[in-house]
Amino acid sequence: MTASVHYGSCQDRESSEDITSRGSSSSSSLSPTTSYNCYYYISIVSAAFVSILLFLLSPPSSSHHLALLKMAEHNIIPDPSAYPRRLFITRTNTTIPVLGFPSVSLARLSSTTDQPLANSAVRHAVEDLQIGYFDVAPEYGDGVAQERLGPALQPYRKDIFLAAKTMFRDEYGSRQDLENTLRALQTDHLDLYQFHSISTQDDVDQILGENGAMKTFQQAKLEGKIKAIGFSAHSEPMAIQMIQSGLVDTCMFPINFVSYHYGGVGQGVLDAAIQHKVGVIALKSGARGRLTTQSGDAVHVPQSFHHIPEWKRQEMINYPVVTSPKYYTWYEPEDDPVELHKLVLWALNQRGVSAVLPPGTMDLLDGISDILRGKSEVPKLSEQEIEGMKRRYGKMDIVPIFHNRSVSGTKVST
């Protein structure tokens, strides 16, 4: 069966990026009528009153209560203290909330008539879930996700940490891609710009070489068009090389329980990131394992793309991928809510991790938000819970989404 989907951009030598469901009827959070109700406004007024009262009863030197007073006075949405915050960009002492919005979930809204759905999804994430960190890429739906996100995020842009990516490895292509992304997102700058899906030595050599994309990034930073430089990777050796270059502020990498325990992937990146003071976003934390041709739908590759380089299209042909029939992700997400939440908490409790991007579907976002929102610290897992996770996944017949094993006839290792 061939999946009728739009393309994501982590379809590296082994994968297709998360592509998510469009306004599932089971997801009441996407209804335009649910974001505004009397209970919401009552809660905002109550929160403001409590914040001011706490400030008046606390020492005026407390920076936390000064932040609360500012929120109460200006009714900042999203609330910057809604989630635990962690240091992300050491150079500028920038913190972010531990949960981001998976903008790939907008990639299936391919028609301009779908913009109200995108508006509703973003409004729910910002106003109801209080999410203040958004990540997107042109490869998500071949430009669709960023085109939908721009207008939807416009009312909240000044209070959002916004990150984007480029798949282009050369100076000229990445410059054009950056300008297109700024236009689509209706903003004059990005808080973070990232090299997308670094997987091979050629990727690293091209990016850092003469006329490579790093030149675009550094020039854009001087121009104020980007505030920080980062990358995403699916190869542990390549990620470590990028971290050790000293040229990046952040790293996105799969910090996944199954890949870590049964594939040997993740700790090397975390160690290097800690050593070089590079912030880490945990990708694929909610993944159970890799899909097979029997459990997933084949992805059709078109004759051309608008926002994805030709070499990437050829790679998608040479290394075919499948996606989840239910969630449109290129891996099998854990859909047992209790177990999914354990996977996310495990990733967040790994030393060096600043935040997670959840599976790219709105269907799972609310539940993950619920276990983190309103907390001052990320909840810990007990040793008994971790041992239970090992037993659960150890007996499953699954292949980790990333691992350091060589499998004949495939390209599934890092």
Coordinates of N, CA and C in Angstrom, one line a residue, residues 313-412:
R313 N 16.1 13.7 -2.7 CA 15.1 12.9 -3.4 C 15.6 11.6 -3.9
Q314 N 16.8 11.6 -4.5 CA 17.5 10.3 -4.9 C 17.7 9.4 -3.7
E315 N 18.1 9.9 -2.6 CA 18.3 9.1 -1.4 C 17.0 8.4 -1.0
M316 N 15.9 9.2 -1.1 CA 14.6 8.6 -0.7 C 14.2 7.5 -1.7
I317 N 14.7 7.5 -2.9 CA 14.4 6.4 -3.8 C 15.3 5.2 -3.5
N318 N 16.5 5.5 -3.2 CA 17.5 4.4 -3.0 C 17.3 3.7 -1.6
Y319 N 16.7 4.5 -0.7 CA 16.5 3.9 0.6 C 15.0 4.1 1.0
P320 N 14.1 3.3 0.4 CA 12.7 3.5 0.6 C 12.3 3.4 2.1
V321 N 11.3 4.2 2.4 CA 10.8 4.2 3.8 C 9.3 3.9 3.8
V322 N 8.8 3.6 5.0 CA 7.4 3.4 5.2 C 7.0 4.3 6.4
T323 N 5.7 4.6 6.4 CA 5.2 5.5 7.5 C 4.0 4.8 8.2
S324 N 3.8 5.2 9.5 CA 2.7 4.6 10.3 C 1.4 5.0 9.6
P325 N 0.5 4.0 9.4 CA -0.8 4.2 8.8 C -1.7 5.1 9.8
K326 N -1.4 5.1 11.1 CA -2.2 5.8 12.0 C -1.7 7.2 12.3
Y327 N -0.4 7.3 12.5 CA 0.2 8.6 12.9 C 1.1 9.3 11.8
Y328 N 1.3 8.6 10.7 CA 2.1 9.1 9.6 C 3.6 9.4 10.0
T329 N 4.0 8.9 11.1 CA 5.5 9.0 11.4 C 6.2 7.9 10.7
W330 N 7.5 8.0 10.5 CA 8.3 7.0 9.8 C 8.8 5.9 10.8
Y331 N 8.4 6.0 12.0 CA 8.7 5.0 13.0 C 7.4 4.6 13.7
E332 N 7.4 3.6 14.6 CA 6.3 3.2 15.3 C 6.3 3.9 16.7
P333 N 5.4 4.9 16.9 CA 5.4 5.5 18.2 C 4.7 4.7 19.3
E334 N 5.1 4.9 20.5 CA 4.4 4.2 21.6 C 3.1 4.8 21.8
D335 N 2.0 4.1 21.6 CA 0.7 4.7 21.7 C 0.0 4.3 23.0
D336 N 0.6 3.5 23.9 CA 0.1 3.3 25.2 C 0.4 4.6 26.0
P337 N -0.5 5.4 26.4 CA -0.2 6.7 27.1 C 0.7 6.6 28.2
V338 N 0.5 5.6 29.1 CA 1.4 5.5 30.3 C 2.8 5.2 29.9
E339 N 3.0 4.3 28.9 CA 4.4 3.9 28.5 C 5.0 5.0 27.6
L340 N 4.2 5.7 26.8 CA 4.7 6.9 26.1 C 5.2 7.9 27.0
H341 N 4.5 8.2 28.1 CA 5.0 9.3 29.0 C 6.2 8.8 29.7
K342 N 6.4 7.6 30.0 CA 7.7 7.1 30.6 C 8.8 7.3 29.6
L343 N 8.6 7.0 28.3 CA 9.7 7.2 27.3 C 10.1 8.7 27.3
V344 N 9.1 9.6 27.3 CA 9.4 11.0 27.2 C 10.2 11.4 28.5
L345 N 9.7 11.0 29.7 CA 10.4 11.4 30.9 C 11.8 10.8 31.0
W346 N 11.9 9.6 30.5 CA 13.3 9.0 30.5 C 14.2 9.9 29.7
A347 N 13.8 10.3 28.5 CA 14.7 11.1 27.6 C 15.0 12.4 28.3
L348 N 14.0 13.1 29.0 CA 14.3 14.3 29.6 C 15.2 14.2 30.8
N349 N 15.2 13.0 31.4 CA 16.0 12.8 32.6 C 17.5 12.4 32.3
Q350 N 17.8 12.4 31.0 CA 19.2 12.1 30.6 C 20.0 13.4 30.7
R351 N 21.1 13.3 31.4 CA 22.0 14.5 31.6 C 22.4 15.1 30.3
G352 N 22.2 16.4 30.2 CA 22.6 17.1 28.9 C 21.4 17.4 28.1
V353 N 20.2 16.8 28.3 CA 19.1 17.1 27.4 C 18.4 18.4 27.9
S354 N 18.1 19.3 27.0 CA 17.4 20.5 27.3 C 15.9 20.4 27.2
A355 N 15.5 19.7 26.1 CA 14.0 19.6 25.8 C 13.8 18.4 24.9
V356 N 12.5 18.1 24.7 CA 12.1 17.1 23.8 C 11.1 17.7 22.7
L357 N 11.2 17.1 21.5 CA 10.2 17.3 20.5 C 9.4 16.0 20.5
P358 N 8.1 16.1 20.8 CA 7.3 14.8 20.9 C 7.0 14.3 19.5
P359 N 6.4 13.1 19.4 CA 6.0 12.5 18.1 C 5.2 13.5 17.3
G360 N 5.4 13.6 16.0 CA 4.8 14.6 15.1 C 3.3 14.4 14.9
T361 N 2.5 14.3 15.9 CA 1.1 14.2 15.7 C 0.4 14.9 16.9
M362 N -0.7 15.7 16.6 CA -1.4 16.4 17.6 C -2.1 15.4 18.5
D363 N -2.4 14.2 18.1 CA -3.1 13.2 18.9 C -2.4 12.8 20.2
L364 N -1.1 13.0 20.2 CA -0.4 12.6 21.4 C 0.2 13.8 22.2
L365 N 0.0 15.0 21.7 CA 0.6 16.1 22.3 C 0.0 16.5 23.7
D366 N -1.3 16.5 23.8 CA -1.9 16.9 25.0 C -1.5 16.1 26.2
G367 N -1.5 14.7 26.0 CA -1.1 13.9 27.1 C 0.3 14.1 27.6
I368 N 1.2 14.3 26.6 CA 2.6 14.6 27.0 C 2.7 16.0 27.7
S369 N 2.0 16.9 27.3 CA 1.9 18.2 27.9 C 1.5 18.1 29.4
D370 N 0.5 17.3 29.6 CA -0.1 17.1 30.9 C 0.8 16.7 32.0
I371 N 1.8 15.9 31.6 CA 2.8 15.3 32.6 C 3.9 16.3 32.9
L372 N 4.0 17.4 32.1 CA 5.0 18.4 32.3 C 4.5 19.8 32.7
R373 N 3.4 20.1 32.2 CA 2.9 21.5 32.4 C 2.5 21.7 33.9
G374 N 3.0 22.9 34.4 CA 2.7 23.2 35.8 C 3.7 22.7 36.8
K375 N 4.7 22.0 36.2 CA 5.8 21.5 37.1 C 7.0 22.4 37.1
S376 N 7.7 22.5 38.2 CA 8.9 23.3 38.3 C 10.1 22.4 37.9
E377 N 10.0 21.1 38.0 CA 11.0 20.2 37.6 C 10.4 19.0 36.8
V378 N 11.2 18.4 36.0 CA 10.8 17.2 35.2 C 10.6 16.0 36.2
P379 N 9.5 15.4 36.3 CA 9.3 14.2 37.2 C 10.3 13.1 36.9
K380 N 10.8 12.5 38.0 CA 11.8 11.4 37.8 C 11.1 10.1 37.7
L381 N 11.8 9.1 37.1 CA 11.3 7.7 37.0 C 12.0 6.9 38.1
S382 N 11.3 6.0 38.7 CA 11.9 5.2 39.7 C 12.7 4.1 39.0
E383 N 13.6 3.5 39.8 CA 14.4 2.3 39.2 C 13.5 1.2 38.8
Q384 N 12.4 1.0 39.6 CA 11.5 -0.1 39.3 C 10.8 0.2 37.9
E385 N 10.5 1.5 37.7 CA 9.8 1.9 36.4 C 10.8 1.6 35.2
I386 N 12.1 2.0 35.4 CA 13.0 1.8 34.3 C 13.3 0.3 34.1
E387 N 13.3 -0.5 35.1 CA 13.5 -1.9 34.9 C 12.3 -2.5 34.2
G388 N 11.1 -2.0 34.5 CA 9.9 -2.4 33.9 C 9.9 -2.1 32.4
M389 N 10.5 -0.9 32.0 CA 10.6 -0.5 30.6 C 11.6 -1.5 29.9
K390 N 12.6 -1.8 30.6 CA 13.6 -2.7 29.9 C 13.0 -4.1 29.7
R391 N 12.2 -4.6 30.6 CA 11.5 -5.9 30.4 C 10.5 -5.7 29.3
R392 N 9.7 -4.6 29.2 CA 8.7 -4.4 28.2 C 9.3 -4.5 26.8
Y393 N 10.3 -3.6 26.6 CA 10.8 -3.5 25.2 C 11.8 -4.6 24.9
G394 N 12.4 -5.2 25.9 CA 13.4 -6.3 25.7 C 12.7 -7.5 25.1
K395 N 11.5 -7.7 25.4 CA 10.8 -8.9 25.0 C 10.0 -8.7 23.7
M396 N 10.0 -7.4 23.2 CA 9.3 -7.1 22.0 C 10.2 -7.5 20.8
D397 N 9.6 -7.9 19.7 CA 10.3 -8.2 18.4 C 10.4 -6.9 17.6
I398 N 11.2 -6.0 18.1 CA 11.3 -4.7 17.4 C 12.8 -4.4 17.1
V399 N 13.0 -3.6 16.1 CA 14.3 -3.1 15.7 C 14.4 -1.6 16.2
P400 N 15.4 -1.3 16.9 CA 15.6 0.2 17.3 C 15.6 1.0 16.1
I401 N 15.1 2.2 16.2 CA 15.1 3.1 15.0 C 16.5 3.5 14.6
F402 N 17.4 3.6 15.6 CA 18.8 3.8 15.3 C 19.6 2.8 16.1
H403 N 20.7 2.3 15.5 CA 21.5 1.4 16.3 C 22.9 1.3 15.6
N404 N 23.8 0.7 16.3 CA 25.2 0.6 15.8 C 25.5 -0.8 15.2
R405 N 24.4 -1.5 14.9 CA 24.6 -2.8 14.3 C 24.6 -2.8 12.8
S406 N 25.3 -3.6 12.1 CA 25.2 -3.7 10.7 C 24.2 -4.8 10.2
V407 N 23.3 -4.4 9.4 CA 22.3 -5.3 8.9 C 22.4 -5.5 7.4
S408 N 22.7 -6.6 7.0 CA 22.9 -6.9 5.6 C 21.8 -6.5 4.7
G409 N 22.1 -5.7 3.7 CA 21.0 -5.3 2.7 C 20.2 -4.1 3.1
T410 N 20.6 -3.5 4.3 CA 19.8 -2.4 4.7 C 20.7 -1.2 5.1
K411 N 20.2 -0.1 5.4 CA 21.0 1.0 5.9 C 20.2 1.6 7.1
V412 N 20.3 0.8 8.2 CA 19.5 1.2 9.4 C 20.4 1.6 10.6

